[in-house]
CSV table of C-alpha atoms and ligand atoms in Angstrom, one decimal:
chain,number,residue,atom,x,y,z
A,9,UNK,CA,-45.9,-31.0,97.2
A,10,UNK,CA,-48.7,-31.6,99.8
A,11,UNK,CA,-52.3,-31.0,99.4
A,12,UNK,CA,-53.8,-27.8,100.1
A,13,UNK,CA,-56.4,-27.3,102.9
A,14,UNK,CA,-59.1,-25.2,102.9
A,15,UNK,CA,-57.6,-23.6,105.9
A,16,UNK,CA,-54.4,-22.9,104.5
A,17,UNK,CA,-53.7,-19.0,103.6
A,18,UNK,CA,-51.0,-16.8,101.9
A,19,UNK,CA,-50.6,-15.7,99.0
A,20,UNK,CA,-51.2,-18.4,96.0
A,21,UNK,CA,-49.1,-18.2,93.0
A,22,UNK,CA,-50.6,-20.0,89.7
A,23,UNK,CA,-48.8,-20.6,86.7
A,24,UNK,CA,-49.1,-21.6,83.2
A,25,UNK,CA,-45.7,-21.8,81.7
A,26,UNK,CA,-44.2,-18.7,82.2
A,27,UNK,CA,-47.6,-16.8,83.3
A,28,UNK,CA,-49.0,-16.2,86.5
A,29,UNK,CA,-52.7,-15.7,87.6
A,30,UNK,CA,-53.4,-12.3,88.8
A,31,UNK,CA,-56.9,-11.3,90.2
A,32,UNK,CA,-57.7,-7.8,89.8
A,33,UNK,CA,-54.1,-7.2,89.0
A,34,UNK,CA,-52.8,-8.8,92.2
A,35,UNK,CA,-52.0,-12.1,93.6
A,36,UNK,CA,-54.8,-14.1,95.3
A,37,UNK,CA,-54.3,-13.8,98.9
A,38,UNK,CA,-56.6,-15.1,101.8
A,39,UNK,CA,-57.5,-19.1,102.4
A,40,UNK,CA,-57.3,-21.4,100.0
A,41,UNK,CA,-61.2,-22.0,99.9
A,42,UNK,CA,-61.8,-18.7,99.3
A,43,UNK,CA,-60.1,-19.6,95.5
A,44,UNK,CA,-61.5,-23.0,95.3
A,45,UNK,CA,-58.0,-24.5,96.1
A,46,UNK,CA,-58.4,-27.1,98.5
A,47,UNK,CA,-57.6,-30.4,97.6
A,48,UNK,CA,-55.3,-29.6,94.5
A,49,UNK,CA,-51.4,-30.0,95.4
A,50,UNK,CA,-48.6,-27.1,96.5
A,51,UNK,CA,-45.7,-26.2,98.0
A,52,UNK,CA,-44.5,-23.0,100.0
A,53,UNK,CA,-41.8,-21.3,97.9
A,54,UNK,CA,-40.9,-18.5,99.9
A,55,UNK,CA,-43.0,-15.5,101.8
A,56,UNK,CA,-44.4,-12.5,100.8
A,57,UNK,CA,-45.0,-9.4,103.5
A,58,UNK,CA,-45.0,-11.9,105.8
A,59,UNK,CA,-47.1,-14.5,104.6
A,60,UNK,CA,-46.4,-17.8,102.7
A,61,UNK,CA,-46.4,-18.1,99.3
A,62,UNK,CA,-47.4,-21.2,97.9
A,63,UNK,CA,-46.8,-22.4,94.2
A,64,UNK,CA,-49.8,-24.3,92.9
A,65,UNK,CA,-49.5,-27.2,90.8
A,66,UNK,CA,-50.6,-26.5,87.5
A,67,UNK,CA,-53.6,-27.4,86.1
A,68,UNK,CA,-56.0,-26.6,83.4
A,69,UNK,CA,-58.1,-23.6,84.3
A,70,UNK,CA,-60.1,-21.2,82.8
A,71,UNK,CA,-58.5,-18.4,84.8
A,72,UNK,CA,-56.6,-15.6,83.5
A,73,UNK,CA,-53.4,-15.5,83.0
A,74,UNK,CA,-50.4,-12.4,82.9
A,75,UNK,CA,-47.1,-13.2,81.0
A,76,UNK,CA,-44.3,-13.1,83.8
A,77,UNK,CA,-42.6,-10.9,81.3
A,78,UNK,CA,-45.8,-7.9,81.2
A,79,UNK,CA,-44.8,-7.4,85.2
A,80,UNK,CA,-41.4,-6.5,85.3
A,81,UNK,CA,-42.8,-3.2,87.0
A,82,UNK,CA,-43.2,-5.0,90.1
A,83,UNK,CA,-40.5,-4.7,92.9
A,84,UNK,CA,-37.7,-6.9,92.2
A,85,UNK,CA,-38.2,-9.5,95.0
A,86,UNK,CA,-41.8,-10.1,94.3
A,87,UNK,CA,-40.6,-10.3,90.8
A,88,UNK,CA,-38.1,-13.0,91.4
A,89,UNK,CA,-40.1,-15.1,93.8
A,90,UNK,CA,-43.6,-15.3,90.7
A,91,UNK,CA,-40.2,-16.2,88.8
A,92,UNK,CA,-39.1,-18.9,91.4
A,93,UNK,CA,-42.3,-20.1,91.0
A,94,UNK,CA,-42.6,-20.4,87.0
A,95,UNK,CA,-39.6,-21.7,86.9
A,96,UNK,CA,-40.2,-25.0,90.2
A,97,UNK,CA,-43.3,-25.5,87.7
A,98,UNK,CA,-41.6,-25.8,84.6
A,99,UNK,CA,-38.7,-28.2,86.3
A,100,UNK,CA,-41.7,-30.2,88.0
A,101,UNK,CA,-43.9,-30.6,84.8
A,102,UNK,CA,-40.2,-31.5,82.9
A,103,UNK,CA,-39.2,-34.2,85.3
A,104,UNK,CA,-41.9,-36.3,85.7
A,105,UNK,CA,-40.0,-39.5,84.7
A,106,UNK,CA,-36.2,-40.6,85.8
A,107,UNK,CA,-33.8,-39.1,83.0
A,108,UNK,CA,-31.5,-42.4,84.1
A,109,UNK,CA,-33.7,-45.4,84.4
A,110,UNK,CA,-37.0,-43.8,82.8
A,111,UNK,CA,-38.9,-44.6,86.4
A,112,UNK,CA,-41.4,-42.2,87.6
A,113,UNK,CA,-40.2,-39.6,90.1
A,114,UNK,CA,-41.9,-37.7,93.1
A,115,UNK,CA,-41.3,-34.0,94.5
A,116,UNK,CA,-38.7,-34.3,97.5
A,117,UNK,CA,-40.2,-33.1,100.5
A,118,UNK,CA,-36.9,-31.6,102.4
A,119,UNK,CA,-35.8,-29.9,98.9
A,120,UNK,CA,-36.9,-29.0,95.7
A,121,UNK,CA,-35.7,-31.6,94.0
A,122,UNK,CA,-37.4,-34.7,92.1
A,123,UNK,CA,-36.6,-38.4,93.1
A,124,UNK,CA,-36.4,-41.1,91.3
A,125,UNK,CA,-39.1,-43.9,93.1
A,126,UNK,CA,-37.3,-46.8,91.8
A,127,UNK,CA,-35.2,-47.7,95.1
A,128,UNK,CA,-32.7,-49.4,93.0
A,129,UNK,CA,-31.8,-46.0,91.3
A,130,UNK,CA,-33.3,-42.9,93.8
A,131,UNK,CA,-31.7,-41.1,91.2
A,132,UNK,CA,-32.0,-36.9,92.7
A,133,UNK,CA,-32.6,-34.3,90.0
A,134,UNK,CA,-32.0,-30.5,90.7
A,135,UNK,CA,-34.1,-27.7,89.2
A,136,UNK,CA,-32.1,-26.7,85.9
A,137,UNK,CA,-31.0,-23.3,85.1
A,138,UNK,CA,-29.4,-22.1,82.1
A,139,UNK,CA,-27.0,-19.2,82.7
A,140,UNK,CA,-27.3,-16.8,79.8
A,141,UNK,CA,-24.7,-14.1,79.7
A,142,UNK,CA,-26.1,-10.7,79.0
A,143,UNK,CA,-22.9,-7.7,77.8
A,144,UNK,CA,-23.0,-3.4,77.3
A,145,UNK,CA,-20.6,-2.9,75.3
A,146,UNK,CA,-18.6,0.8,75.7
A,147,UNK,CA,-15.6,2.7,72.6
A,148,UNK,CA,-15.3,5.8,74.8
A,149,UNK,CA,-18.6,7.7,74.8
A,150,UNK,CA,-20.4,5.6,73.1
A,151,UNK,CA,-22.6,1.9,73.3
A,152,UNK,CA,-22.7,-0.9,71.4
A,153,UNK,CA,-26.8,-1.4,70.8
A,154,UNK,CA,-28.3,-4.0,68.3
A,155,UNK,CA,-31.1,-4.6,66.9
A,156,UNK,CA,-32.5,-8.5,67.4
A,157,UNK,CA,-34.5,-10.4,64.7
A,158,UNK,CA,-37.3,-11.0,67.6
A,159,UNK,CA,-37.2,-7.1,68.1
A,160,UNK,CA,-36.7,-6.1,64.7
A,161,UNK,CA,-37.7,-2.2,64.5
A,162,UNK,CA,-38.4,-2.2,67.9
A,163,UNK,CA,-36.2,-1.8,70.6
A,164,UNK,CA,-32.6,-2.3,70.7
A,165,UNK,CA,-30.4,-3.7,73.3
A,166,UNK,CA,-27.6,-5.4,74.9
A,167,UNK,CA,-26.5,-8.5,73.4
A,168,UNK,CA,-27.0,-12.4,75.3
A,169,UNK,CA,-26.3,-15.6,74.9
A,170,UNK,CA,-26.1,-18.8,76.9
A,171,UNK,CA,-23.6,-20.4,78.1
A,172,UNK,CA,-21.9,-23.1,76.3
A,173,UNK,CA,-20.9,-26.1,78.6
A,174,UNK,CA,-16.9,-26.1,79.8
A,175,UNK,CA,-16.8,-22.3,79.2
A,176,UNK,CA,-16.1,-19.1,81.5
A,177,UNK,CA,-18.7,-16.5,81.6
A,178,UNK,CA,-15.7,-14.4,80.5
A,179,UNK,CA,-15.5,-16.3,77.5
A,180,UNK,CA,-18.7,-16.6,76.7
A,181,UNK,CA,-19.0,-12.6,76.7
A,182,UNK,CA,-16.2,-12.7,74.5
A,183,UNK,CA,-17.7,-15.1,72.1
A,184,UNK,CA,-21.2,-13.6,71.9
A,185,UNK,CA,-20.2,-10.5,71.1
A,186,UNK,CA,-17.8,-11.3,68.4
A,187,UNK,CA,-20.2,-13.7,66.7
A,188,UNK,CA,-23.1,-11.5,66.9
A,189,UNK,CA,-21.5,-8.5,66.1
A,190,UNK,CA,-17.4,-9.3,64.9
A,191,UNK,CA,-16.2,-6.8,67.5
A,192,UNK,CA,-13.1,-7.8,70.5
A,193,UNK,CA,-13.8,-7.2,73.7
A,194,UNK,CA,-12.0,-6.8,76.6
A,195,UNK,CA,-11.9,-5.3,80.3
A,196,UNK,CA,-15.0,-7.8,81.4
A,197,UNK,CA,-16.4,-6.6,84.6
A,198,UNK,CA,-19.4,-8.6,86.9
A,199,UNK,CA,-22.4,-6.3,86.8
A,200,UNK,CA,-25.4,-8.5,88.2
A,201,UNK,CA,-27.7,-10.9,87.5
A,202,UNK,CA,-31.4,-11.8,86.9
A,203,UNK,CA,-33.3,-14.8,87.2
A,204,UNK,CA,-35.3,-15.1,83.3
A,205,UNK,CA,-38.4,-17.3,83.7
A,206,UNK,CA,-38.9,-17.7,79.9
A,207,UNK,CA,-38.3,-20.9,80.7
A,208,UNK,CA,-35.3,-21.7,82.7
A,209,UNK,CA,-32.6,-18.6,82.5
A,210,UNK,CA,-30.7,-16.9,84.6
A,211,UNK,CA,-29.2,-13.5,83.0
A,212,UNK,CA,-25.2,-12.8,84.2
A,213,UNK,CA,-25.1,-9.3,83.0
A,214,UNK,CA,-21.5,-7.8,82.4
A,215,UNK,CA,-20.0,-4.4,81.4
A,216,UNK,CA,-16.8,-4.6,78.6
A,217,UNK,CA,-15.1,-2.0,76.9
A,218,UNK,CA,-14.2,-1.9,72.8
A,219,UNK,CA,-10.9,-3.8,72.2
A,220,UNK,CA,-10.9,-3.5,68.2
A,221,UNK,CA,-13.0,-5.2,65.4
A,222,UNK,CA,-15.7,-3.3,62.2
A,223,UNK,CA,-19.3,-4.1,63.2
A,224,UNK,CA,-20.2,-7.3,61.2
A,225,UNK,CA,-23.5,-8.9,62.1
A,226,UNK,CA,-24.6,-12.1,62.6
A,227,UNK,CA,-27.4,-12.2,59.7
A,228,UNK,CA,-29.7,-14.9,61.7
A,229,UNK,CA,-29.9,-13.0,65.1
A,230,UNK,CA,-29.4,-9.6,64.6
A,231,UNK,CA,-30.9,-7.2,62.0
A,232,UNK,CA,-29.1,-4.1,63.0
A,233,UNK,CA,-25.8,-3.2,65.3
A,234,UNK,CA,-24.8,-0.1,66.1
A,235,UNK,CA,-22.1,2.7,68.0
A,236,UNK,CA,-24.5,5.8,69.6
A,237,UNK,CA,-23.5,8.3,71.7
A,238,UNK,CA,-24.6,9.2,75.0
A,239,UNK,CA,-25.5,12.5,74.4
A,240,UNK,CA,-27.2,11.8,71.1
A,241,UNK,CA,-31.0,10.5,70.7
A,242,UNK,CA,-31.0,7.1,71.4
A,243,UNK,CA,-33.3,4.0,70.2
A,244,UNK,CA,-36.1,2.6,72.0
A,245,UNK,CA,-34.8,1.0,74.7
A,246,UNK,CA,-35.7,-2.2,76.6
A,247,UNK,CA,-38.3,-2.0,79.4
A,248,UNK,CA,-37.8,-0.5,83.0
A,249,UNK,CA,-37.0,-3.6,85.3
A,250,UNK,CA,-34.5,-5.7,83.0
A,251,UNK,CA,-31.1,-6.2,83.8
A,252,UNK,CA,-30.3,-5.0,79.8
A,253,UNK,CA,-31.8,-1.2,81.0
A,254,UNK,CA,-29.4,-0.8,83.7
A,255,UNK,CA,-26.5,-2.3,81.7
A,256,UNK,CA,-27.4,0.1,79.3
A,257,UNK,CA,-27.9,2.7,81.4
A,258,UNK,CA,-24.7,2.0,84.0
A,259,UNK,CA,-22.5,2.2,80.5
A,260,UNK,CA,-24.1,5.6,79.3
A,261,UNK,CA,-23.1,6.9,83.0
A,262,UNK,CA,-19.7,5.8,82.2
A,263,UNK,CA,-19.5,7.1,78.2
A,264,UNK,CA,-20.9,10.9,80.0
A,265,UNK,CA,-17.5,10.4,82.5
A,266,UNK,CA,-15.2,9.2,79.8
A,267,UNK,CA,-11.9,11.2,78.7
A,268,UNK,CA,-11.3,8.7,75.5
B,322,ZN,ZN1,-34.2,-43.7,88.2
């Protein structure tokens, strides 16, 4: 990070965990004076319509603040690059000390990256992201919704899970779905992916087909799983802008075009 001067202009990008400052609903842009900026510590993290975007070091403020989460109607790439920037802040505020000899580190300058300042160790840590896998399941003309504990009554939707360490993707797919759900899946097939800012995610997103199994759920995640139709009402449905609505709606193109 370097420290900002009152010159400096673009767009400025705040963040408290995984919320952003907004003014008037958009982001600041102008020079950094004009939003009492100067002197506290950023970093450029990409550009917006042309103009930098810089990431400001967190702070404690008595602005307002919009849950990354409340503006997934936003185009996709501005979308990703407020996530870039939640997710730089979380690794920074999360690294502050060595994880192998305990020593303070800095921000790198030439990457984002932290740095151990012991010479002895200079010990180079990455920003982490956990891959989560995220599945729409298909029997013929019909998809595999469920119902999670965080959403119970509300919405239902694909089903997720991270990663585990030493595993495919493919396997994890195949795993999450028979533990949260006891059904076999098969035919796994890359859909897409999305970077999840809540804290540190990154969504693989996959469409599988039925293989065989009786819905039997997992009791501590998911209150209700179910088979619906295409062309039968369906449940509310996760919000416009995350990878598990086109999932869901990619499959329900493919139950309307299916002959099983
Ligand atoms: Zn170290």
């Amino acid at each position: 990070m370097q420290q900002i001067q009152s010159e400096d202009s673009g767009f400025w990008l705040l963040t408290k965990g995984s919320s952003v400052y907004l003014q008037d609903g958009e982001l600041p842009c102008g020079k950094a004076v004009e939003f009492g900026l100067a002197g506290r510590d950023g970093l450029v993290i990409g550009a917006l319509d042309n103009r930098p975007l810089w990431l400001v070091n967190e702070c404690d403020d008595e602005r307002d603040y919009v849950y990354l989460r409340d503006l997934l109607g936003l185009p996709e790439r501005t979308f990703n690059l407020l996530a870039r920037g939640v997710e730089l802040n979380h690794f920074f505020r999360t690294h502050r000390f060595c994880g192998k000899c305990g020593a303070k580190t800095a921000i790198t300058q030439d990457e984002w990256a932290v740095q151990c300042e012991n010479d002895a160790c200079s010990y180079r840590t990455y920003p982490v992201i956990c891959p989560s896998i995220i599945v729409a399941v298909r029997r013929g003309k019909e998809i595999l919704l469920a119902n999670h504990l965080r959403h119970k009554g509300g919405i239902y939707t694909t089903l997720a899970g991270f990663v585990e360490v030493g595993e495919t993707f493919e396997q994890t797919v195949q795993r999450e779905v028979f533990e949260e759900t006891g059904i076999k899946v098969k035919n796994i097939r890359y859909f897409g992916s999305q970077p999840w800012a809540f804290p540190n995610s990154q969504m693989v997103g996959f469409l599988a087909d039925y293989a065989n199994g009786e819905i039997r759920l997992q009791e501590e995640e998911i209150c209700d799983a179910k088979w619906f139709r295409y062309d039968e009402p369906l449940p509310p449905l996760p919000p416009q802008g995350t990878i598990a609505l086109k999932l869901i709606q990619a499959t329900l193109e493919l139950c309307k075009h299916s002959t099983e």
